Coordinates of C-alpha atoms and ligand atoms in Angstrom, one line a residue:
M1 CA -19.8 44.2 -69.2
C2 CA -20.3 41.8 -66.3
G3 CA -19.9 42.8 -62.6
I4 CA -17.2 41.6 -60.2
F5 CA -17.4 41.9 -56.5
V6 CA -15.0 40.4 -54.0
Y7 CA -14.4 40.6 -50.2
Q8 CA -11.5 39.5 -48.1
G9 CA -11.1 40.6 -44.5
P10 CA -11.9 40.0 -40.8
R11 CA -15.7 39.7 -41.2
S12 CA -17.0 36.2 -41.4
D13 CA -20.1 37.0 -43.5
A14 CA -18.1 37.4 -46.8
A15 CA -20.8 35.8 -48.9
G16 CA -23.4 38.2 -47.6
I17 CA -21.1 41.2 -48.2
V18 CA -20.5 40.1 -51.8
L19 CA -24.1 39.4 -52.4
E20 CA -25.0 43.0 -51.5
G21 CA -22.1 44.2 -53.6
L22 CA -23.4 42.3 -56.6
K23 CA -26.8 43.9 -56.2
R24 CA -25.2 47.3 -56.5
L25 CA -23.5 46.0 -59.7
E26 CA -26.5 44.4 -61.3
Y27 CA -26.9 47.2 -63.8
R28 CA -23.7 46.0 -65.4
G29 CA -25.0 42.6 -66.3
Y30 CA -28.0 40.8 -65.1
D31 CA -28.7 37.5 -66.7
S32 CA -27.2 35.3 -64.1
W33 CA -24.9 35.5 -61.1
G34 CA -22.9 33.4 -58.7
L35 CA -20.6 33.3 -55.6
A36 CA -17.8 31.1 -54.3
V37 CA -16.0 30.7 -50.9
P38 CA -13.3 28.2 -49.9
G39 CA -14.6 24.9 -48.5
S40 CA -12.9 22.0 -46.7
D41 CA -12.2 20.1 -49.9
G42 CA -12.7 22.6 -52.7
L43 CA -14.7 25.7 -53.3
K44 CA -18.4 26.0 -52.4
T45 CA -20.4 27.8 -55.0
E46 CA -23.9 29.1 -55.5
R47 CA -24.9 30.0 -59.1
R48 CA -28.3 31.1 -60.4
V49 CA -30.0 32.4 -63.5
G50 CA -32.0 35.7 -63.4
K51 CA -31.8 38.9 -61.5
I52 CA -30.2 38.9 -58.1
G53 CA -32.9 41.5 -57.0
A54 CA -34.6 40.2 -53.9
V55 CA -32.2 37.4 -52.9
S56 CA -31.1 38.0 -49.3
A57 CA -28.0 36.8 -47.4
N58 CA -30.4 34.7 -45.3
D59 CA -31.4 32.7 -48.4
G60 CA -30.5 29.1 -47.4
P61 CA -27.7 28.2 -49.9
I62 CA -26.2 31.7 -49.5
A63 CA -26.3 31.6 -45.7
A64 CA -24.6 28.1 -46.0
L65 CA -21.6 29.7 -47.7
N66 CA -20.8 31.6 -44.5
P67 CA -18.9 31.7 -42.2
S68 CA -16.1 32.8 -44.6
N69 CA -13.6 35.7 -44.6
V70 CA -13.4 35.6 -48.3
A71 CA -15.8 35.4 -51.2
I72 CA -15.8 36.1 -54.9
G73 CA -19.0 37.0 -56.9
H74 CA -20.1 37.9 -60.4
T75 CA -23.1 39.1 -62.3
R76 CA -23.1 38.0 -65.9
W77 CA -23.9 39.6 -69.3
A78 CA -23.7 36.6 -71.6
T79 CA -21.1 36.8 -74.4
H80 CA -20.1 33.1 -74.9
G81 CA -22.7 30.5 -74.2
G82 CA -26.4 30.9 -73.2
V83 CA -27.9 32.2 -70.0
T84 CA -27.7 29.0 -67.9
E85 CA -26.6 28.2 -64.4
G86 CA -23.7 26.2 -65.8
N87 CA -22.4 29.2 -67.7
A88 CA -22.7 31.6 -64.7
H89 CA -19.5 32.4 -62.9
P90 CA -17.5 31.5 -60.8
H91 CA -16.0 28.8 -63.0
L92 CA -14.1 26.0 -61.4
S93 CA -11.2 23.8 -62.3
C94 CA -11.6 20.0 -62.6
D95 CA -10.6 19.4 -59.0
G96 CA -13.1 22.1 -57.9
K97 CA -10.3 24.0 -56.0
V98 CA -9.7 26.9 -58.3
G99 CA -12.5 29.4 -58.9
V100 CA -12.4 32.2 -61.5
I101 CA -14.6 35.2 -62.1
H102 CA -14.0 37.0 -65.4
N103 CA -14.9 40.1 -67.3
G104 CA -14.0 40.4 -71.0
I105 CA -13.6 38.0 -73.8
V106 CA -10.8 35.4 -74.1
E107 CA -10.3 35.7 -77.8
N108 CA -8.2 32.5 -78.1
A109 CA -10.5 30.4 -75.9
E110 CA -11.2 27.8 -78.6
E111 CA -7.4 27.2 -79.0
L112 CA -6.9 26.9 -75.2
K113 CA -10.0 24.7 -74.9
A114 CA -8.6 22.3 -77.4
E115 CA -5.3 22.1 -75.6
L116 CA -7.0 21.6 -72.2
L117 CA -9.3 18.8 -73.6
A118 CA -6.3 17.1 -75.1
G119 CA -4.6 17.3 -71.7
G120 CA -7.6 15.4 -70.1
H121 CA -9.5 18.4 -68.6
V122 CA -13.3 18.3 -68.6
L123 CA -14.9 21.6 -69.3
A124 CA -18.4 22.0 -67.8
S125 CA -19.6 25.2 -69.4
E126 CA -19.9 26.8 -72.9
T127 CA -18.0 29.9 -71.7
D128 CA -14.6 31.3 -72.7
S129 CA -14.0 32.1 -69.1
E130 CA -13.8 28.5 -67.8
V131 CA -10.5 27.8 -69.6
I132 CA -8.8 30.2 -67.2
A133 CA -9.6 28.0 -64.1
H134 CA -8.2 24.9 -65.9
L135 CA -5.0 26.7 -67.1
I136 CA -4.3 27.8 -63.5
E137 CA -5.0 24.3 -62.2
N138 CA -2.3 22.9 -64.5
L139 CA 0.2 25.6 -63.5
L140 CA -0.4 25.2 -59.8
R141 CA 1.4 21.9 -59.9
D142 CA 4.7 23.8 -60.3
H143 CA 4.0 27.4 -59.1
P144 CA 2.4 29.2 -56.2
L145 CA -1.0 30.8 -56.9
P146 CA 0.1 34.3 -57.9
E147 CA 2.7 33.0 -60.4
A148 CA 0.2 30.4 -61.7
V149 CA -2.3 33.1 -62.3
R150 CA 0.2 35.4 -63.9
L151 CA 1.4 32.7 -66.3
A152 CA -2.2 31.6 -67.2
F153 CA -3.3 35.3 -67.6
S154 CA -0.3 35.9 -70.0
R155 CA -1.8 33.2 -72.3
L156 CA -5.1 35.0 -72.7
R157 CA -5.7 37.2 -75.7
G158 CA -8.2 40.1 -75.5
R159 CA -9.2 42.6 -72.9
N160 CA -9.7 40.7 -69.7
A161 CA -10.0 41.1 -65.9
I162 CA -10.0 38.1 -63.5
V163 CA -10.2 37.4 -59.8
V164 CA -9.0 33.9 -58.7
L165 CA -9.6 32.1 -55.5
S166 CA -8.0 28.8 -54.7
A167 CA -9.2 26.5 -51.9
S168 CA -5.6 25.3 -51.4
A169 CA -4.3 28.9 -50.9
G170 CA -6.8 29.7 -48.1
K171 CA -7.8 33.4 -48.1
V172 CA -5.5 34.5 -50.9
L173 CA -7.0 36.3 -53.9
V174 CA -5.2 37.1 -57.1
V175 CA -6.5 39.8 -59.4
A176 CA -5.2 40.5 -62.9
K177 CA -6.2 42.9 -65.7
S178 CA -5.4 43.6 -69.3
G179 CA -8.4 45.7 -70.3
S180 CA -11.7 45.4 -68.3
P181 CA -11.9 47.7 -65.3
V182 CA -10.9 46.6 -61.8
V183 CA -10.7 48.7 -58.7
I184 CA -9.6 47.6 -55.3
G185 CA -11.1 49.2 -52.2
I186 CA -9.1 49.3 -48.9
G187 CA -11.3 49.5 -45.8
G188 CA -11.1 48.5 -42.1
N189 CA -8.1 49.8 -40.2
E190 CA -4.3 49.2 -39.9
S191 CA -4.6 46.2 -37.6
A192 CA -7.6 44.6 -39.4
P193 CA -7.6 45.8 -43.0
E194 CA -10.3 44.6 -45.4
Y195 CA -10.2 44.5 -49.1
F196 CA -12.8 44.7 -51.8
V197 CA -12.5 44.2 -55.5
S198 CA -15.0 45.5 -58.0
S199 CA -15.4 46.1 -61.7
D200 CA -17.1 49.4 -60.8
M201 CA -16.1 52.0 -58.3
P202 CA -19.6 53.1 -57.1
A203 CA -20.2 49.6 -55.8
L204 CA -17.3 50.0 -53.3
L205 CA -18.4 53.3 -51.9
A206 CA -20.7 51.8 -49.2
H207 CA -17.5 50.3 -47.7
T208 CA -14.7 52.6 -48.5
N209 CA -13.6 55.5 -50.7
R210 CA -9.9 54.6 -50.5
L211 CA -9.3 53.0 -53.9
V212 CA -6.6 51.7 -56.1
W213 CA -7.2 51.3 -59.8
L214 CA -5.4 48.4 -61.4
G215 CA -3.7 49.4 -64.6
D216 CA -3.5 47.2 -67.7
H217 CA -1.0 44.3 -67.5
E218 CA -1.0 44.6 -63.7
M219 CA -2.0 42.2 -61.0
A220 CA -2.6 42.3 -57.3
T221 CA -2.2 39.6 -54.7
I222 CA -4.5 40.0 -51.6
D223 CA -3.3 37.9 -48.7
G224 CA -4.1 40.1 -45.7
S225 CA -1.9 42.8 -47.4
L226 CA -1.9 44.1 -50.9
K227 CA 1.0 43.5 -53.4
F228 CA 1.1 44.7 -57.0
A229 CA 3.1 43.2 -59.8
S230 CA 3.4 43.3 -63.6
T231 CA 1.6 40.5 -65.4
S232 CA 4.2 40.6 -68.1
T233 CA 7.3 40.1 -65.9
G234 CA 6.1 39.3 -62.4
E235 CA 8.2 42.2 -61.1
P236 CA 6.7 44.1 -58.1
I237 CA 5.3 47.5 -58.9
S238 CA 4.0 50.2 -56.6
R239 CA 0.5 51.7 -56.7
Q240 CA -0.9 54.4 -54.6
S241 CA -4.4 54.5 -53.3
E242 CA -6.6 57.5 -54.0
I243 CA -9.5 59.0 -52.0
V244 CA -12.6 59.5 -54.2
A245 CA -15.0 62.3 -53.2
W246 CA -18.3 60.6 -54.3
E247 CA -20.7 59.9 -51.4
P248 CA -22.2 56.4 -51.0
E249 CA -25.8 57.8 -50.9
Q250 CA -25.3 59.2 -54.4
A251 CA -25.1 55.6 -55.6
E252 CA -28.4 54.7 -53.9
R253 CA -31.9 54.9 -55.4
G254 CA -33.4 56.4 -52.2
E255 CA -37.2 57.1 -52.5
H256 CA -37.2 57.0 -56.3
P257 CA -38.8 54.0 -58.1
H258 CA -35.9 53.9 -60.6
F259 CA -32.4 55.2 -60.9
M260 CA -33.2 56.7 -64.3
L261 CA -35.8 58.9 -62.7
K262 CA -33.5 59.9 -59.9
E263 CA -30.8 60.8 -62.3
I264 CA -33.1 62.8 -64.5
L265 CA -34.1 64.8 -61.5
E266 CA -30.4 65.4 -60.5
Q267 CA -29.6 67.2 -63.8
R268 CA -29.6 70.8 -62.6
D269 CA -26.9 70.0 -60.0
A270 CA -25.1 67.9 -62.5
V271 CA -24.8 70.7 -65.0
Q272 CA -23.8 73.1 -62.3
R273 CA -21.0 70.8 -61.1
A274 CA -19.9 70.1 -64.7
I275 CA -19.2 73.7 -65.4
N276 CA -17.1 74.2 -62.3
Q277 CA -13.9 73.1 -64.0
P278 CA -10.5 74.1 -62.6
P279 CA -9.9 77.4 -64.5
A280 CA -6.2 76.7 -65.3
L281 CA -7.0 73.3 -66.7
L282 CA -9.8 74.7 -68.8
D283 CA -7.5 77.4 -70.2
E284 CA -4.8 74.8 -71.0
V285 CA -7.2 72.6 -72.8
A286 CA -8.6 75.6 -74.7
A287 CA -5.1 76.6 -75.7
V288 CA -4.3 73.0 -76.9
M289 CA -7.5 73.2 -79.0
R290 CA -6.6 76.5 -80.5
V291 CA -3.3 75.2 -81.8
A292 CA -4.6 71.9 -83.0
Q293 CA -4.9 71.5 -86.7
E294 CA -7.9 69.1 -86.5
V295 CA -10.2 68.5 -83.5
C296 CA -12.2 65.3 -83.5
F297 CA -14.9 64.3 -80.9
I298 CA -15.2 60.6 -80.4
G299 CA -17.7 58.6 -78.3
C300 CA -20.1 55.6 -78.5
G301 CA -23.9 55.5 -78.4
T302 CA -25.1 58.5 -76.4
A303 CA -21.6 59.9 -76.0
G304 CA -21.3 59.7 -79.8
A305 CA -24.4 61.9 -80.1
V306 CA -22.9 64.3 -77.6
G307 CA -19.8 64.5 -79.8
R308 CA -22.0 65.6 -82.7
I309 CA -23.7 68.2 -80.5
G310 CA -20.2 69.4 -79.7
T311 CA -19.5 70.0 -83.4
Y312 CA -22.4 72.5 -83.5
L313 CA -21.5 74.1 -80.2
F314 CA -17.9 74.7 -81.4
A315 CA -18.9 76.0 -84.8
D316 CA -21.5 78.4 -83.3
I317 CA -19.7 79.6 -80.2
A318 CA -16.0 79.3 -81.1
G319 CA -16.2 79.5 -84.9
R320 CA -14.2 76.3 -84.9
A321 CA -14.7 73.4 -87.4
T322 CA -14.5 70.0 -85.7
S323 CA -15.6 66.5 -86.6
A324 CA -17.3 63.7 -84.7
I325 CA -16.6 60.0 -85.2
L326 CA -18.0 57.0 -83.4
G327 CA -15.5 55.2 -81.3
S328 CA -16.0 51.9 -83.2
E329 CA -15.4 53.6 -86.6
F330 CA -12.4 55.6 -85.6
K331 CA -9.8 53.1 -86.6
N332 CA -10.7 53.7 -90.2
Y333 CA -9.4 57.3 -89.9
R334 CA -6.1 56.3 -88.4
H335 CA -3.9 57.3 -91.4
S336 CA -5.2 60.8 -91.1
L337 CA -3.9 61.3 -87.6
H338 CA -0.8 63.2 -86.6
E339 CA 0.8 65.2 -83.8
R340 CA -1.5 68.2 -84.4
T341 CA -4.7 66.2 -84.2
L342 CA -6.6 66.6 -81.0
L343 CA -9.0 63.9 -80.0
I344 CA -11.8 64.8 -77.5
A345 CA -12.9 61.5 -76.1
I346 CA -16.3 61.6 -74.4
S347 CA -17.5 58.9 -72.1
Q348 CA -19.6 58.3 -69.0
S349 CA -17.7 55.3 -67.7
G350 CA -14.3 55.9 -69.2
E351 CA -14.1 52.2 -69.8
T352 CA -15.8 51.7 -73.2
A353 CA -13.6 49.3 -75.2
D354 CA -14.3 50.8 -78.6
L355 CA -13.4 54.3 -77.2
L356 CA -10.2 53.1 -75.5
E357 CA -9.1 51.4 -78.6
A358 CA -9.6 54.6 -80.6
V359 CA -7.6 56.5 -78.0
D360 CA -4.8 54.0 -78.2
I361 CA -4.7 54.5 -82.0
A362 CA -4.5 58.3 -81.6
L363 CA -1.8 58.1 -79.0
A364 CA 0.3 55.8 -81.1
R365 CA 0.1 58.4 -83.9
G366 CA 1.3 61.1 -81.5
S367 CA -2.1 62.9 -81.3
R368 CA -3.2 64.7 -78.1
V369 CA -6.1 63.4 -76.2
V370 CA -8.6 65.2 -73.9
A371 CA -11.1 63.1 -71.9
I372 CA -14.5 64.4 -71.0
V373 CA -15.5 61.7 -68.6
N374 CA -17.7 61.1 -65.5
V375 CA -15.9 58.3 -63.6
P376 CA -12.7 59.5 -61.9
G377 CA -9.8 57.1 -62.1
S378 CA -11.3 55.3 -65.1
M379 CA -9.0 54.0 -67.8
L380 CA -9.8 56.9 -70.1
T381 CA -8.5 59.3 -67.5
R382 CA -5.3 57.3 -67.3
K383 CA -4.7 57.4 -71.1
A384 CA -5.7 61.0 -71.8
H385 CA -3.3 64.0 -71.6
Y386 CA -6.0 66.1 -70.0
T387 CA -9.2 65.1 -68.2
L388 CA -12.2 67.3 -67.7
L389 CA -14.3 65.4 -65.1
V390 CA -18.0 65.8 -65.6
Q391 CA -18.7 65.3 -61.9
A392 CA -22.2 64.1 -62.3
G393 CA -21.7 61.6 -59.5
P394 CA -22.5 57.9 -59.9
E395 CA -24.9 57.1 -62.8
K396 CA -26.5 53.7 -62.3
A397 CA -29.3 53.5 -64.8
V398 CA -28.1 52.0 -68.0
A399 CA -29.5 54.9 -70.0
S400 CA -27.2 57.9 -69.5
T401 CA -29.0 61.1 -68.6
K402 CA -27.2 63.3 -66.1
A403 CA -23.7 62.3 -67.3
T404 CA -24.8 63.2 -70.8
M405 CA -26.0 66.5 -69.7
G406 CA -22.8 67.1 -67.8
Q407 CA -20.8 66.3 -70.9
I408 CA -22.8 68.8 -73.0
A409 CA -22.3 71.4 -70.4
V410 CA -18.5 70.8 -70.4
L411 CA -18.4 71.1 -74.2
G412 CA -20.4 74.3 -74.0
L413 CA -18.0 75.7 -71.4
L414 CA -14.9 74.6 -73.4
A415 CA -16.3 76.1 -76.6
H416 CA -16.6 79.4 -74.8
A417 CA -13.1 79.0 -73.3
C418 CA -11.8 78.4 -76.8
A419 CA -13.4 81.7 -77.9
G420 CA -11.7 83.4 -75.0
Q421 CA -15.1 83.8 -73.2
A422 CA -14.9 81.2 -70.3
A423 CA -16.5 83.5 -67.8
H424 CA -19.4 84.5 -70.1
G425 CA -19.9 80.8 -71.0
H426 CA -20.1 80.0 -67.3
A427 CA -22.7 82.7 -66.7
L428 CA -24.8 81.5 -69.7
L429 CA -24.6 77.9 -68.6
T430 CA -25.6 78.8 -65.0
N431 CA -28.6 80.6 -66.4
V432 CA -29.6 77.6 -68.6
A433 CA -29.2 75.3 -65.6
S434 CA -31.6 77.5 -63.6
H435 CA -34.3 76.7 -66.1
I436 CA -34.0 72.9 -65.7
D437 CA -36.2 72.9 -62.5
A438 CA -39.1 74.0 -64.7
L439 CA -38.8 70.7 -66.6
T440 CA -38.9 68.5 -63.6
T441 CA -41.9 69.8 -61.7
P442 CA -44.7 67.2 -60.9
D443 CA -47.0 69.1 -63.3
Y444 CA -44.5 69.0 -66.2
M445 CA -43.6 65.4 -65.5
G446 CA -47.3 64.5 -65.5
R447 CA -47.8 66.2 -68.8
V448 CA -45.0 64.1 -70.3
A449 CA -46.3 61.0 -68.7
R450 CA -49.7 61.5 -70.3
L451 CA -48.1 61.9 -73.7
A452 CA -46.1 58.7 -73.0
N453 CA -49.3 56.8 -72.2
R454 CA -50.7 58.0 -75.5
L455 CA -47.7 56.9 -77.5
A456 CA -46.9 53.7 -75.6
G457 CA -48.7 51.4 -78.1
E458 CA -46.8 52.8 -81.1
D459 CA -44.3 50.7 -83.1
D460 CA -42.4 53.7 -84.6
L461 CA -41.5 57.2 -83.5
Y462 CA -39.5 59.8 -85.3
V463 CA -37.6 62.7 -83.8
I464 CA -36.9 65.4 -86.3
G465 CA -34.5 68.3 -85.8
R466 CA -32.4 70.8 -87.7
G467 CA -29.1 72.5 -86.8
I468 CA -28.0 71.5 -83.3
N469 CA -31.4 69.8 -82.8
Y470 CA -30.4 67.2 -85.3
P471 CA -27.9 65.5 -83.0
V472 CA -30.3 66.2 -80.2
A473 CA -32.9 64.2 -82.1
L474 CA -30.4 61.4 -82.5
E475 CA -29.9 61.3 -78.8
A476 CA -33.6 61.5 -78.1
A477 CA -34.2 58.5 -80.3
I478 CA -31.4 56.6 -78.6
K479 CA -33.1 57.2 -75.2
V480 CA -36.5 56.1 -76.5
Q481 CA -35.2 53.0 -78.2
E482 CA -33.0 51.7 -75.4
V483 CA -35.6 51.8 -72.6
S484 CA -39.0 51.6 -74.4
Y485 CA -37.9 49.2 -77.2
I486 CA -40.1 51.3 -79.6
H487 CA -38.4 51.8 -83.0
A488 CA -37.3 55.4 -82.8
E489 CA -35.2 57.4 -85.3
G490 CA -33.6 60.8 -85.2
I491 CA -33.9 62.5 -88.6
A492 CA -32.4 65.7 -89.9
G493 CA -35.4 67.9 -91.0
G494 CA -33.7 68.6 -94.3
E495 CA -33.4 64.9 -95.1
L496 CA -37.1 64.2 -94.8
K497 CA -37.8 65.0 -98.5
H498 CA -34.7 63.0 -99.5
Y499 CA -36.0 59.7 -98.1
A500 CA -37.6 59.7 -94.7
I501 CA -41.0 61.2 -95.6
A502 CA -41.8 57.9 -97.2
L503 CA -42.2 56.5 -93.7
I504 CA -45.0 58.9 -92.7
Q505 CA -48.5 57.4 -92.6
P506 CA -51.7 58.7 -91.0
G507 CA -51.0 58.9 -87.3
T508 CA -47.2 58.3 -87.4
P509 CA -45.9 60.2 -84.3
C510 CA -43.2 62.7 -85.1
I511 CA -41.5 64.8 -82.5
I512 CA -40.5 68.1 -83.9
L513 CA -37.7 69.9 -82.0
A514 CA -38.3 73.6 -82.6
S515 CA -36.0 75.8 -80.7
N516 CA -36.0 79.6 -81.1
D517 CA -33.1 79.5 -83.5
D518 CA -32.5 80.2 -87.1
A519 CA -33.7 76.7 -88.0
R520 CA -37.2 77.3 -86.5
A521 CA -38.9 78.4 -89.7
E522 CA -37.5 75.5 -91.7
I523 CA -38.4 72.8 -89.1
L524 CA -41.9 74.2 -88.9
S525 CA -42.2 73.8 -92.6
N526 CA -40.9 70.2 -92.2
A527 CA -43.6 69.7 -89.6
A528 CA -46.2 71.0 -92.2
Q529 CA -44.9 68.4 -94.7
V530 CA -45.3 65.6 -92.2
K531 CA -48.7 66.9 -91.2
A532 CA -49.8 67.0 -94.8
R533 CA -49.2 63.2 -94.9
G534 CA -51.3 62.6 -91.8
G535 CA -48.4 62.5 -89.3
M536 CA -49.1 63.4 -85.7
I537 CA -46.9 66.3 -84.6
I538 CA -45.5 66.6 -81.1
G539 CA -43.8 70.0 -80.8
V540 CA -41.0 70.6 -78.3
G541 CA -39.6 74.1 -77.9
P542 CA -40.1 77.5 -76.3
E543 CA -43.2 78.4 -78.5
D544 CA -46.4 76.6 -79.2
N545 CA -47.6 76.5 -82.8
P546 CA -51.0 75.6 -84.3
I547 CA -49.4 72.8 -86.3
F548 CA -48.6 70.9 -83.1
D549 CA -51.1 68.2 -82.1
E550 CA -49.3 67.9 -78.8
Y551 CA -46.8 70.3 -77.3
L552 CA -44.1 70.1 -74.6
P553 CA -42.9 73.6 -73.7
V554 CA -39.1 74.1 -73.1
P555 CA -37.5 77.3 -71.9
D556 CA -35.4 79.1 -74.4
G557 CA -31.8 77.9 -73.9
G558 CA -30.3 80.1 -76.7
G559 CA -27.2 78.5 -78.2
L560 CA -27.1 76.0 -75.3
S561 CA -30.7 74.7 -75.9
P562 CA -29.7 70.9 -76.0
L563 CA -29.4 71.1 -72.2
L564 CA -33.1 71.9 -72.0
T565 CA -34.5 70.2 -75.1
L566 CA -33.2 66.8 -74.1
I567 CA -34.8 66.7 -70.7
P568 CA -38.5 66.1 -71.8
M569 CA -37.1 63.5 -74.3
Q570 CA -35.4 61.7 -71.4
I571 CA -38.6 61.9 -69.3
L572 CA -40.7 60.7 -72.3
A573 CA -38.4 57.7 -72.8
Y574 CA -38.6 56.9 -69.1
Y575 CA -42.4 57.0 -69.0
L576 CA -42.7 55.1 -72.2
A577 CA -40.6 52.3 -70.6
C578 CA -42.8 52.3 -67.5
A579 CA -46.0 52.4 -69.6
R580 CA -44.8 49.3 -71.6
G581 CA -43.9 47.4 -68.4
N582 CA -40.1 47.6 -69.0
D583 CA -37.5 48.1 -66.3
P584 CA -36.0 51.5 -67.4
D585 CA -32.9 50.9 -65.3
M586 CA -32.0 47.5 -66.8
P587 CA -33.1 47.5 -70.5
R588 CA -32.9 44.1 -72.2
N589 CA -29.6 43.1 -73.7
L590 CA -27.8 46.3 -72.7
A591 CA -25.2 46.9 -70.0
K592 CA -23.9 50.1 -68.4
S593 CA -20.3 49.8 -69.3
V594 CA -19.4 48.3 -72.6
T595 CA -16.0 46.9 -71.9
V596 CA -16.0 44.3 -74.7
K597 CA -15.7 44.9 -78.4
Ligands
F6R1 C1 -27.1 55.2 -73.8 C2 -25.9 54.9 -73.3 C3 -24.8 54.3 -74.1 C4 -23.4 54.8 -73.8 C5 -22.4 54.1 -74.6 C6 -21.0 54.7 -74.3 O1 -27.9 55.9 -72.9 O2 -25.6 55.1 -72.1 O3 -25.2 54.4 -75.5 O4 -23.5 56.2 -74.1 O5 -22.4 52.8 -74.3 O6 -20.7 54.5 -72.9 P1 -19.7 55.5 -72.2 O7 -20.3 56.8 -72.1 O8 -19.6 54.8 -70.8 O9 -18.4 55.5 -73.0

């Protein structure tokens, strides 16, 4: 969940390069941050609490870290120990010569701590990460740095990624991974190569698009060249670099006040790119689906809601029964998996720990796995048998918008391919995408912003839908909750009378998703029930209705309506966050890539 950024190369302003890299990563973790470079008798560090935001490379203590050709840096999302300077990374060994930045959770940290304390080490922080620096310090007595790191890393339980810098080993960096993502960027030229390490690919794009993803149980030593080895055996392994087609500008905010707004506005293109899947791959995945006995969508958070939308799309378009399970709940179903189960794993990052664990469980049972994922090269793409890339480009706001829309579009296309109608599906999706612009005009955005201002003081908000609009309501509520912090719930219209109508009081805002589908009459009757209890009705759909107190028009998207209905919901969430003074890009307590369990 935290961010790693590292530089080694010919430039002497390594601390400044890493500082800028950390700023690009701040959406991953932002409670504290820190940097380290080698000094004459140990590492020199600078650690601070709070957002890195406006700190510049000219800032006194940062400037004092240069000149240096190597620097390691980290932005933290606290798991063990409070948000303090002392708990910020890099963590150092007792002699101050070994510095470690770490993503993940060392599950056996308490055991290792006890052993280190008994051996005379003094631990300065409350973190699980610090033990790694002390373990390496011990091992350096008998081993060179790469081997000391390998042996220390082998003692850690959990899904971890580390980068280690040692003052005694000069510029040498050692990277090791068993779960959390790590990607190495290779820049410069043959005679003067430069290396970058990051937890997140988009952060590297400003420097290079030549990348190597480190696999689990692999390590890399960067000593002016790049060598790979297995963390289990120490044996050398070979890894090829890949060129990634994402442009650096795609990862920049540009003129927009927030990434979330920029990404909402990019959704027409995102949908259009998502449906341009290689035809042979699409056919192959559709064929695998047709022969599968069971098809199950899995995802977490928003991607979990997308999976539920998928179940409606497949039932409606392909006449195919499927199920949707949250990544974190999937292990409970492991005994029902077999070779003819097909898992469709949906993810923006492709690095979500709960999802990857579910995929491992399915693979171990011989099931097939299809990934629908935005980040190329991510762990999910490496585990799955087939990958349909969403191609939304870098998504930096914590709240997923354009990647979500791309995932839904891929599911819509796949459902049509499954029904033997890929070309027809492509045409329908292109038509739906062409209506997205109507939802992002200044007029329309202003209308949603005014509604947000009206609702900004509310404590509770309900989003009510039937049919495919039920999971759309769940996703709409997720968006509102995560960036505005208003308590929002998605409710199936049919469930109101079973329990939820008890929540309605005079003035309670209820968003009614009323598409032009066969659920419309029933959802309007639900709206009437809510209105009879004094609820305030905000209608969202192609047709206005006298029962609506407020109305957000949405073009008719037919069977693919989620691609349109969700957009005003995302915009509403965005403006609610702004109206309440929240930073929509970095909502409290959340991180973009949830790589810990
Ligand atoms: C909400 C959101 C999260 C993610 C969830 C899974 O807007 O973005 O709920 O959907 O953490 O992440 P990925 O899609 O990276 O697997």
